[in-house]
mmCIF file of C-alpha atoms in Angstrom:
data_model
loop_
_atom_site.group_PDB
_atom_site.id
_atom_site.type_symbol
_atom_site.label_atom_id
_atom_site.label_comp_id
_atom_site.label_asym_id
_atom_site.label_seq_id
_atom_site.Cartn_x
_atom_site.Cartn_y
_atom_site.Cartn_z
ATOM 1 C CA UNK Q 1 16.631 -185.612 5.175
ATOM 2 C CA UNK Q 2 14.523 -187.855 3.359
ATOM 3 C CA UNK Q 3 12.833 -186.954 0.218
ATOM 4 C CA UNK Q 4 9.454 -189.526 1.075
ATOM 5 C CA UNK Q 5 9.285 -188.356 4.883
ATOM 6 C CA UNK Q 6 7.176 -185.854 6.730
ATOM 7 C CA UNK Q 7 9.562 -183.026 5.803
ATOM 8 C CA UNK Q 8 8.483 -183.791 1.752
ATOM 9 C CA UNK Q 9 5.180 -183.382 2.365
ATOM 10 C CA UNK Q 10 5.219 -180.347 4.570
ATOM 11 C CA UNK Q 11 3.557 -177.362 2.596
ATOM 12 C CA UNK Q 12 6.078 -174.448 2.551
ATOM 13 C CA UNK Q 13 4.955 -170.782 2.722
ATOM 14 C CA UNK Q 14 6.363 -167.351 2.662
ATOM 15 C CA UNK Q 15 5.330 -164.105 4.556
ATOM 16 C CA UNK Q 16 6.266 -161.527 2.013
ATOM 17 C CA UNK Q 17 6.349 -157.598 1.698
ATOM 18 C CA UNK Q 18 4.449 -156.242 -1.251
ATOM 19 C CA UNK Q 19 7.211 -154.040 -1.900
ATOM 20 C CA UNK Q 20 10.553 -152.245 -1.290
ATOM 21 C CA UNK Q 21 9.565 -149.883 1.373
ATOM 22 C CA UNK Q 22 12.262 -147.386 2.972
ATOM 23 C CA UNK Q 23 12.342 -145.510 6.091
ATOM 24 C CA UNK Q 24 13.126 -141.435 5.840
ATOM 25 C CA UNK Q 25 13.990 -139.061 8.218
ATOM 26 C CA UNK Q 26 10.257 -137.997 8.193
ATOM 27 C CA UNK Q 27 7.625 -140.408 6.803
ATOM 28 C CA UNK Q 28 8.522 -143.476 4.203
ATOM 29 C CA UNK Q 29 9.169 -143.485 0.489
ATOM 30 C CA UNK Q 30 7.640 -146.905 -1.187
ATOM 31 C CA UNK Q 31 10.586 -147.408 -3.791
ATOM 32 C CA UNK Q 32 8.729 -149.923 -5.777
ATOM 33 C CA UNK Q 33 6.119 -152.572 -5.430
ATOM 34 C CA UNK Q 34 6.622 -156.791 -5.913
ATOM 35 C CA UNK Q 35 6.891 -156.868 -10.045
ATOM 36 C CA UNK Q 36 5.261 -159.959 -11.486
ATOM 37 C CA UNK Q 37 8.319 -161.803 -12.293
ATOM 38 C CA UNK Q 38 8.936 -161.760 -8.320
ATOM 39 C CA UNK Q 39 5.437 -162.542 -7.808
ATOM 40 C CA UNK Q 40 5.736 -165.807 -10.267
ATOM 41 C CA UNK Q 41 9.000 -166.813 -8.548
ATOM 42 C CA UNK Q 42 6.955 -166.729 -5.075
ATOM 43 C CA UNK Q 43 4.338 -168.463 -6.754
ATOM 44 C CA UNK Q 44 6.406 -171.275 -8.560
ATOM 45 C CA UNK Q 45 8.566 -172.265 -5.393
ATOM 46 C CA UNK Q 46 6.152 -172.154 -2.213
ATOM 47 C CA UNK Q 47 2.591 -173.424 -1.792
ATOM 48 C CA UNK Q 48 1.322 -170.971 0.403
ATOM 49 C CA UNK Q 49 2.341 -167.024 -0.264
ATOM 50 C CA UNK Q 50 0.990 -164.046 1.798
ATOM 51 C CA UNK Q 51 1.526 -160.862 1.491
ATOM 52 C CA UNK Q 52 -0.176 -158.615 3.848
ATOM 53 C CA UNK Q 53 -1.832 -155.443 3.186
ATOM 54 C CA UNK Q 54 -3.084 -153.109 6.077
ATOM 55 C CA UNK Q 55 -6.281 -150.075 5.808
ATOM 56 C CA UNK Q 56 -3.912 -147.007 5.998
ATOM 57 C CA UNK Q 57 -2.205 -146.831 3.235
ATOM 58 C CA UNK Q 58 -2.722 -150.458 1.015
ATOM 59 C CA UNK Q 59 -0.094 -151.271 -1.458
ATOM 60 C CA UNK Q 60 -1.613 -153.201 -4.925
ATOM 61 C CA UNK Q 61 0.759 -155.921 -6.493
ATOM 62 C CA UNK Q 62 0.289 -156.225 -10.533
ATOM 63 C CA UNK Q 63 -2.684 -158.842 -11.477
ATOM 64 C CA UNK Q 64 -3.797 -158.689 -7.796
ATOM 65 C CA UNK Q 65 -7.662 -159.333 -8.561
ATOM 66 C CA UNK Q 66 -6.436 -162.262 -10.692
ATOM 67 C CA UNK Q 67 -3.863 -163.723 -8.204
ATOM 68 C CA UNK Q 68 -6.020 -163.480 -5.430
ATOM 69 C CA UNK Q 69 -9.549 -165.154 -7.773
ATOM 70 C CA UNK Q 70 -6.466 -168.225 -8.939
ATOM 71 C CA UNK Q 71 -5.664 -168.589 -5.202
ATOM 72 C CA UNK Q 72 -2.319 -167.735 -5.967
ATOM 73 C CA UNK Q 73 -1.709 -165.419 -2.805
ATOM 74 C CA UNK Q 74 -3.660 -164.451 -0.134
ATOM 75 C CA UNK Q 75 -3.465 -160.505 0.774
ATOM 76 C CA UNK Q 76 -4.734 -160.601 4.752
ATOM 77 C CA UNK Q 77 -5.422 -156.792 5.930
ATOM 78 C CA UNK Q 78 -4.083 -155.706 9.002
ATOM 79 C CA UNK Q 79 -6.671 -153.250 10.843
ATOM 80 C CA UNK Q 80 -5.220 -149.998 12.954
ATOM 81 C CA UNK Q 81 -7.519 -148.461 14.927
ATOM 82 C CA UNK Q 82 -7.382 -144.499 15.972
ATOM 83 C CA UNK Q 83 -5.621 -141.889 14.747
ATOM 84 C CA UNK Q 84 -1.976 -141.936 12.959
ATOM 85 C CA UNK Q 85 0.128 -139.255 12.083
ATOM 86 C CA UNK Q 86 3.751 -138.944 10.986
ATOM 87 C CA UNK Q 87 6.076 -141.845 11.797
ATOM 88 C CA UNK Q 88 3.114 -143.975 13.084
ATOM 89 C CA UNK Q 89 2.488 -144.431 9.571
ATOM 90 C CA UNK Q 90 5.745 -145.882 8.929
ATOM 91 C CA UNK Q 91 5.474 -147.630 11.548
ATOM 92 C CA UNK Q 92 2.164 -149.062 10.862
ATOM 93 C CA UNK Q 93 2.988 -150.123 7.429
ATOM 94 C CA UNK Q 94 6.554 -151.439 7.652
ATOM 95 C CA UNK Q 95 5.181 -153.935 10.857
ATOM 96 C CA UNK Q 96 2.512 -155.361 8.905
ATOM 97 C CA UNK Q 97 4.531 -158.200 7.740
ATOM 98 C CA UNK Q 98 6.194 -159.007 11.418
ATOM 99 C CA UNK Q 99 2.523 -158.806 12.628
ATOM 100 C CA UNK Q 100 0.997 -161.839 10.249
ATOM 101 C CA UNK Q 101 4.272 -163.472 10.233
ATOM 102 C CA UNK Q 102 4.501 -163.569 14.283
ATOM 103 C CA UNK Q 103 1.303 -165.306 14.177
ATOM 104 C CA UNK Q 104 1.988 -167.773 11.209
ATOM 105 C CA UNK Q 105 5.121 -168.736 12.185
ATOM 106 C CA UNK Q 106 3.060 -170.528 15.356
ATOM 107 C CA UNK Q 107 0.959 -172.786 12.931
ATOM 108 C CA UNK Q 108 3.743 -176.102 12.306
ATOM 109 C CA UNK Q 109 1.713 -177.402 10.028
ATOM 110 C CA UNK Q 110 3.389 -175.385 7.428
ATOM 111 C CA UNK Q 111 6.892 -174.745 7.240
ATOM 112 C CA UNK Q 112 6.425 -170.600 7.218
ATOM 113 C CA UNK Q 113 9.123 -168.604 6.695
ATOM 114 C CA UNK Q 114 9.520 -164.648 6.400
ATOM 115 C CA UNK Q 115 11.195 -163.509 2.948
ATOM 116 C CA UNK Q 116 12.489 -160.408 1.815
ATOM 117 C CA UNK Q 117 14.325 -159.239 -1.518
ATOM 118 C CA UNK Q 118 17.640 -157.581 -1.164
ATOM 119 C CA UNK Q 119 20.683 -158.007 0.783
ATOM 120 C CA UNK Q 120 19.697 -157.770 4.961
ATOM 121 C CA UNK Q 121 16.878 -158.961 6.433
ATOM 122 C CA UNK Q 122 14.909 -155.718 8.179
ATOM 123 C CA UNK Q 123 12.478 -155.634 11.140
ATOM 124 C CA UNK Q 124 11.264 -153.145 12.582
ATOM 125 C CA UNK Q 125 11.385 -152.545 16.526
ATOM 126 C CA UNK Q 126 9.661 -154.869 18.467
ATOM 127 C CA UNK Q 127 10.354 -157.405 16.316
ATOM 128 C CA UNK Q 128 13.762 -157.018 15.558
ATOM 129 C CA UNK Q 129 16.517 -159.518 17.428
ATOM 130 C CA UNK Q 130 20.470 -158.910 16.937
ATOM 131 C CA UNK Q 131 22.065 -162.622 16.515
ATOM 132 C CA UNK Q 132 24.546 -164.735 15.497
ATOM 133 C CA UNK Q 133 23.770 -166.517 11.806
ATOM 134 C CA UNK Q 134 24.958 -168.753 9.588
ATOM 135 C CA UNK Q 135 24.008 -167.760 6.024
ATOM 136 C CA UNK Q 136 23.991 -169.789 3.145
ATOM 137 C CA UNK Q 137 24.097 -168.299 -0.332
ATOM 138 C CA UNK Q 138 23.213 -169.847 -3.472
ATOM 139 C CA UNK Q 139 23.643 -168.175 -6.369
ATOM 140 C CA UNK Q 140 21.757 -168.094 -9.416
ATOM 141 C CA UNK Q 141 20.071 -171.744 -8.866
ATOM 142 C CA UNK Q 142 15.870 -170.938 -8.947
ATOM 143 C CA UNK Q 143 15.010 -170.464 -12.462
ATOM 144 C CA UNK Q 144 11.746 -168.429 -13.275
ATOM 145 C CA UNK Q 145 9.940 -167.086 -15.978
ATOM 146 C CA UNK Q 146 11.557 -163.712 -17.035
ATOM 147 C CA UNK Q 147 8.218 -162.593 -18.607
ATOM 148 C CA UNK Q 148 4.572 -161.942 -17.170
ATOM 149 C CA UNK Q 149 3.263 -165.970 -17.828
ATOM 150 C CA UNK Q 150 -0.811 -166.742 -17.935
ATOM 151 C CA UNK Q 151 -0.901 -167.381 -13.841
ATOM 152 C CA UNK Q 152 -2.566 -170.481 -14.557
ATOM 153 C CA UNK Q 153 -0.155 -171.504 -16.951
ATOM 154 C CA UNK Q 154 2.398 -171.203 -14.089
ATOM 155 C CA UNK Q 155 0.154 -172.961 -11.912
ATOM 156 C CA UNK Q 156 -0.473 -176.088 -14.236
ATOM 157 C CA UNK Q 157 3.316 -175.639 -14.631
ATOM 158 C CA UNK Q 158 3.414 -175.814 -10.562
ATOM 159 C CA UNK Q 159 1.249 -178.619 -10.004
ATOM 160 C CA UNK Q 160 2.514 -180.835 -12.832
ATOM 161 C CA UNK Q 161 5.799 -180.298 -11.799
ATOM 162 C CA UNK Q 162 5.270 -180.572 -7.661
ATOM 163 C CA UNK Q 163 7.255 -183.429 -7.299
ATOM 164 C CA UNK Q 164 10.612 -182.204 -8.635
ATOM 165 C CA UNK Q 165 9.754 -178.810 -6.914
ATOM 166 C CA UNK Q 166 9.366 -180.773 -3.063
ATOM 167 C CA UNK Q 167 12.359 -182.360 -3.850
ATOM 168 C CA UNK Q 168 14.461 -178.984 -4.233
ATOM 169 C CA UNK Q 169 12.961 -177.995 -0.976
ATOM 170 C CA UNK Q 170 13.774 -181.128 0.851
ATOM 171 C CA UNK Q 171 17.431 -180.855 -0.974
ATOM 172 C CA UNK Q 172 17.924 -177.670 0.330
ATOM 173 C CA UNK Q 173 16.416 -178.075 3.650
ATOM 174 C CA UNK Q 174 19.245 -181.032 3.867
ATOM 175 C CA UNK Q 175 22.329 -178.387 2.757
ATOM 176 C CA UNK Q 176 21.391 -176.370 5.834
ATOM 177 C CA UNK Q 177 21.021 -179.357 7.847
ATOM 178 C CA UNK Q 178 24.489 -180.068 7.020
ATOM 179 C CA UNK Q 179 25.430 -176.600 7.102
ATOM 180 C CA UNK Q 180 24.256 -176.551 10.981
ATOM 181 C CA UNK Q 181 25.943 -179.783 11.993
ATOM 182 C CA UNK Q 182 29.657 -179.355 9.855
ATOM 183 C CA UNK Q 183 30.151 -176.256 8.090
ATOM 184 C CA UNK Q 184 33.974 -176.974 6.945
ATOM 185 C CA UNK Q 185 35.833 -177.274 3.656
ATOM 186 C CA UNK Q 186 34.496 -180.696 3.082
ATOM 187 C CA UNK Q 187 31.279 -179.645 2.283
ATOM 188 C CA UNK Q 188 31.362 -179.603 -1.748
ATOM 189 C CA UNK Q 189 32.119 -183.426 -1.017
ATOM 190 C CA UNK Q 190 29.267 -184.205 0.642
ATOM 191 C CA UNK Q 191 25.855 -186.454 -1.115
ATOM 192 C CA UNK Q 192 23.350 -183.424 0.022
ATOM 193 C CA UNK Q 193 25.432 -181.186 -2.419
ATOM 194 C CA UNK Q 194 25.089 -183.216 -4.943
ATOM 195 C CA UNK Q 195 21.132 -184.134 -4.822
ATOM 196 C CA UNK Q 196 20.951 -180.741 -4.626
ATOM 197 C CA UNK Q 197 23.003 -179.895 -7.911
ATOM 198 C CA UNK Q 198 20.877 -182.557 -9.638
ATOM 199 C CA UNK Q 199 17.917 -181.070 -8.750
ATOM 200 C CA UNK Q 200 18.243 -177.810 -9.849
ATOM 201 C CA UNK Q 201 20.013 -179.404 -13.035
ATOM 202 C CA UNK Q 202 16.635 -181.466 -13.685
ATOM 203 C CA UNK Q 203 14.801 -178.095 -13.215
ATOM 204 C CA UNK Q 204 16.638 -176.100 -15.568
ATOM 205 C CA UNK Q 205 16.222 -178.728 -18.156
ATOM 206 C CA UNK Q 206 12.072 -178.845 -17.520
ATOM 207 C CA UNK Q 207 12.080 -174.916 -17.564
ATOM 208 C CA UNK Q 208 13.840 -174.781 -20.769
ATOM 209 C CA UNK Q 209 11.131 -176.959 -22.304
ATOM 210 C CA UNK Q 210 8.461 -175.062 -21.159
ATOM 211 C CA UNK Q 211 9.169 -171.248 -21.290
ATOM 212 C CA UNK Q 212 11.442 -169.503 -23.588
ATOM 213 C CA UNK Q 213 13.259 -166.958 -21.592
ATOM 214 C CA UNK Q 214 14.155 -167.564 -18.005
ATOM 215 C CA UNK Q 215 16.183 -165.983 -15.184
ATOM 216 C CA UNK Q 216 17.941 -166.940 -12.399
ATOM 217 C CA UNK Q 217 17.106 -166.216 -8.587
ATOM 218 C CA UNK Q 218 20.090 -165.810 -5.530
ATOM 219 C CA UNK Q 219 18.349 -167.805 -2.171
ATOM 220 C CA UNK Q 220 19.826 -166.801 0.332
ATOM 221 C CA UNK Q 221 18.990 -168.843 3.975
ATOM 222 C CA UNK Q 222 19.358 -166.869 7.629
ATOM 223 C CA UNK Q 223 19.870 -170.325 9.905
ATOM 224 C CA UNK Q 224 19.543 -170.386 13.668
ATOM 225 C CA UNK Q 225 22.849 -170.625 15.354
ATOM 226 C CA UNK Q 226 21.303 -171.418 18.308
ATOM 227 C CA UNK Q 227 18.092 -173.036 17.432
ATOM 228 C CA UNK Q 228 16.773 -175.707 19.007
ATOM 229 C CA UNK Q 229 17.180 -178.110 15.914
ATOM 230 C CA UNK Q 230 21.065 -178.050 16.179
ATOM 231 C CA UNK Q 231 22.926 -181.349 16.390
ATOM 232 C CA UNK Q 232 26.168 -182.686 16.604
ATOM 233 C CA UNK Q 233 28.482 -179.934 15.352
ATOM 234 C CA UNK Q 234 27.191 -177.240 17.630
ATOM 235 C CA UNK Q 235 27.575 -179.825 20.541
ATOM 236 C CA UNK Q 236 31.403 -180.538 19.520
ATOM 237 C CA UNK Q 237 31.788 -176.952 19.226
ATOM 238 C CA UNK Q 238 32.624 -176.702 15.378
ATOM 239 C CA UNK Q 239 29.995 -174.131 14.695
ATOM 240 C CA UNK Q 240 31.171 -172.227 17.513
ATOM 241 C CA UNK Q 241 34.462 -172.334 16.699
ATOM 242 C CA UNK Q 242 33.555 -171.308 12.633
ATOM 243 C CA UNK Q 243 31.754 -167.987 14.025
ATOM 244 C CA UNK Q 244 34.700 -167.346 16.016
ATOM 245 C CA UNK Q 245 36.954 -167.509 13.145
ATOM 246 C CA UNK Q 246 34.865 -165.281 10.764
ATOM 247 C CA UNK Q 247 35.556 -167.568 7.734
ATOM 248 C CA UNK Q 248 33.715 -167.559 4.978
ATOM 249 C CA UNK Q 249 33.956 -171.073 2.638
ATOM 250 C CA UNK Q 250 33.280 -170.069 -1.196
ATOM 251 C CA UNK Q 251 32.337 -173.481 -2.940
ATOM 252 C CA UNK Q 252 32.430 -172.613 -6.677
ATOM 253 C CA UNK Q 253 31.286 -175.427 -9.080
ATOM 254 C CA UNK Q 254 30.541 -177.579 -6.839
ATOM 255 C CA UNK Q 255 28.860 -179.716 -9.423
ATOM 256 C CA UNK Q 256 29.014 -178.618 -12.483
ATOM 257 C CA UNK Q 257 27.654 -175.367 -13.840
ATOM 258 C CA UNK Q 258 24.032 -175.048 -12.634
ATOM 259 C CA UNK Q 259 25.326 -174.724 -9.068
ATOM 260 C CA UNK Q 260 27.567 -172.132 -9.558
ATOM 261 C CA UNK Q 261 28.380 -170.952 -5.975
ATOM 262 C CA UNK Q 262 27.431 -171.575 -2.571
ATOM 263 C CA UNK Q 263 28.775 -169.639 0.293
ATOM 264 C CA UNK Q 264 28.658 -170.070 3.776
ATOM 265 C CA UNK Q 265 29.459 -167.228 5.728
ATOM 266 C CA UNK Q 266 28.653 -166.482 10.066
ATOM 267 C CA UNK Q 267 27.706 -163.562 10.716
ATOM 268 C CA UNK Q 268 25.670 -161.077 13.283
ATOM 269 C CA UNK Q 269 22.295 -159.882 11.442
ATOM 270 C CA UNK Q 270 19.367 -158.953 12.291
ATOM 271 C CA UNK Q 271 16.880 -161.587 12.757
ATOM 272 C CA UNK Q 272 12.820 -161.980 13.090
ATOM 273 C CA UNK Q 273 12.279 -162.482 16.903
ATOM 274 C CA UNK Q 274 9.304 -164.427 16.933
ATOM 275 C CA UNK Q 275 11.274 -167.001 14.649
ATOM 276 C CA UNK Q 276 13.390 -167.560 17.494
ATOM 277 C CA UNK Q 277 13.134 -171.153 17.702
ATOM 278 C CA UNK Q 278 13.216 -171.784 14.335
ATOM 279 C CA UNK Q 279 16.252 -173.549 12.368
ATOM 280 C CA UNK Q 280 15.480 -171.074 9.531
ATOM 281 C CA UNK Q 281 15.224 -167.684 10.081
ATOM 282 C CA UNK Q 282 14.403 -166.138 7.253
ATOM 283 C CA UNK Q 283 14.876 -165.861 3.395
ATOM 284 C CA UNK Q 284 16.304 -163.669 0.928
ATOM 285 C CA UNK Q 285 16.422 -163.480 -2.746
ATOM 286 C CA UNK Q 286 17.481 -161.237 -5.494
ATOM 287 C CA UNK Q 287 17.643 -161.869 -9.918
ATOM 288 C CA UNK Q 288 20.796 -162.585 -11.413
ATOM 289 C CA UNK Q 289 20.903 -159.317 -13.716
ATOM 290 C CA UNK Q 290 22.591 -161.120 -15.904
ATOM 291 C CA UNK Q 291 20.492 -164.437 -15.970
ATOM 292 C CA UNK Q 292 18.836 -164.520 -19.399
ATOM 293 C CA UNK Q 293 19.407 -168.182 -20.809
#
């Protein structure tokens, strides 16, 4: 992919939840909102972020007011009409992101994408598609401010910094290219690795300059198997034959430290349905506990 083409200048955004939110046997128990490390992470590596909210029961993020008067985020409501009881409240609240995403995800004018933090991707019914994936991990390689920063510190931060920041995306967008078309052994050999390493290299080194204590983010990408977007190796049959094999390829040090593992792994999951056509599927990101520098 090329760094000064369309893809550079695409704006990316996220479709977020505003928290961890778990299903019971009865009703729903809201294990914890976004914190505002998360929030700065969204912030730092996407241009557009929203996070919807809905009028039954309306989960607050910390600095909301703020976020939202910086144009940070955008919170869009979704509106239920009539009477809910019981599970329809669960259900109502956990399909509030599918609902703004299923629309979003129609606008290609952005590249939108539906993220989650944690391990599997979760949708509720109606929205929910069983599939084959190919995932790509990459561990601890997005660094962010491990303290609550002045949000327009982080967004003169952002802005000053937007160039190396669309060249990470365009990077990565290139290692799932190349993902799609070869996944095989030969991958840590490959340029896109590389520009990729050196990007998040020249990142950690402009962090380090500017904040004192950072921590790393996991990325993980859900890729369409079968989207639309996938060239040669799916025609010769080398993706097909990868899944069928159930390998996964760990690529440690790939170049040099910074880039300390990247995994590609096929699996079934479950994937957002109205994303169907899309090469990426969805996101997913966790801290490295472990990532003060």
């Amino acid at each position: 992919m090329s760094s000064s083409g369309k893809e550079f200048n695409l704006e990316r955004g996220i479709i977020a939840s505003p928290g961890i939110i778990n299903r019971l046997q009865q009703g729903f128990q809201m294990q914890r909102s976004l914190t505002i490390e998360e929030l700065q992470y969204y912030i730092l590596y996407w241009d557009k972020i929203v996070i919807p909210g809905n009028n039954l029961v309306y989960i607050g993020l910390p600095e909301e007011d703020l976020l939202l008067q910086a144009g940070a985020i955008e919170r869009p409501r979704v509106g239920f009409q009539g009477s809910f009881q019981g599970d329809q409240v669960t259900d109502a609240i956990m399909s509030c992101q599918s609902l703004v995403a299923k629309e979003l995800v129609k606008d290609k004018s952005v590249d939108w994408v539906i993220h989650q933090f944690g391990g599997d991707s979760l949708f509720p019914d109606g929205f929910n598609q069983r599939r084959n994936v190919i995932r790509v991990d990459l561990s601890g390689v997005l660094p962010v401010p491990a303290e609550n920063i002045n949000i327009y510190e982080i967004l003169e931060f952002k802005n000053r910094r937007k160039d190396e920041l669309k060249q990470l995306h365009a990077y990565l967008d290139s290692v799932y290219e190349l993902v799609l078309s070869a996944p095989d052994q030969e991958l840590a050999h490959r340029k896109a690795i590389s520009d990729l390493s050196n990007a998040i290299n020249d990142l950690d080194t402009v962090f380090k300059e500017r904040f004192e204590n950072t921590k790393k983010y996991d990325i993980t990408a859900e890729l369409n198997l079968n989207g639309k977007d996938i060239s040669v190796g799916a025609a010769s049959g080398a993706i097909i034959d990868f899944f069928a094999t159930g390998m996964t390829i760990p690529i440690a040090t790939v170049a040099g430290a910074i880039l300390s593992t990247l995994k590609v792994s096929a699996k079934a999951a479950n994937t957002f349905q109205p994303a169907s056509h899309n090469t990426k599927l969805a996101f997913l990101s966790k801290a490295k506990s472990e990532g003060l520098l």
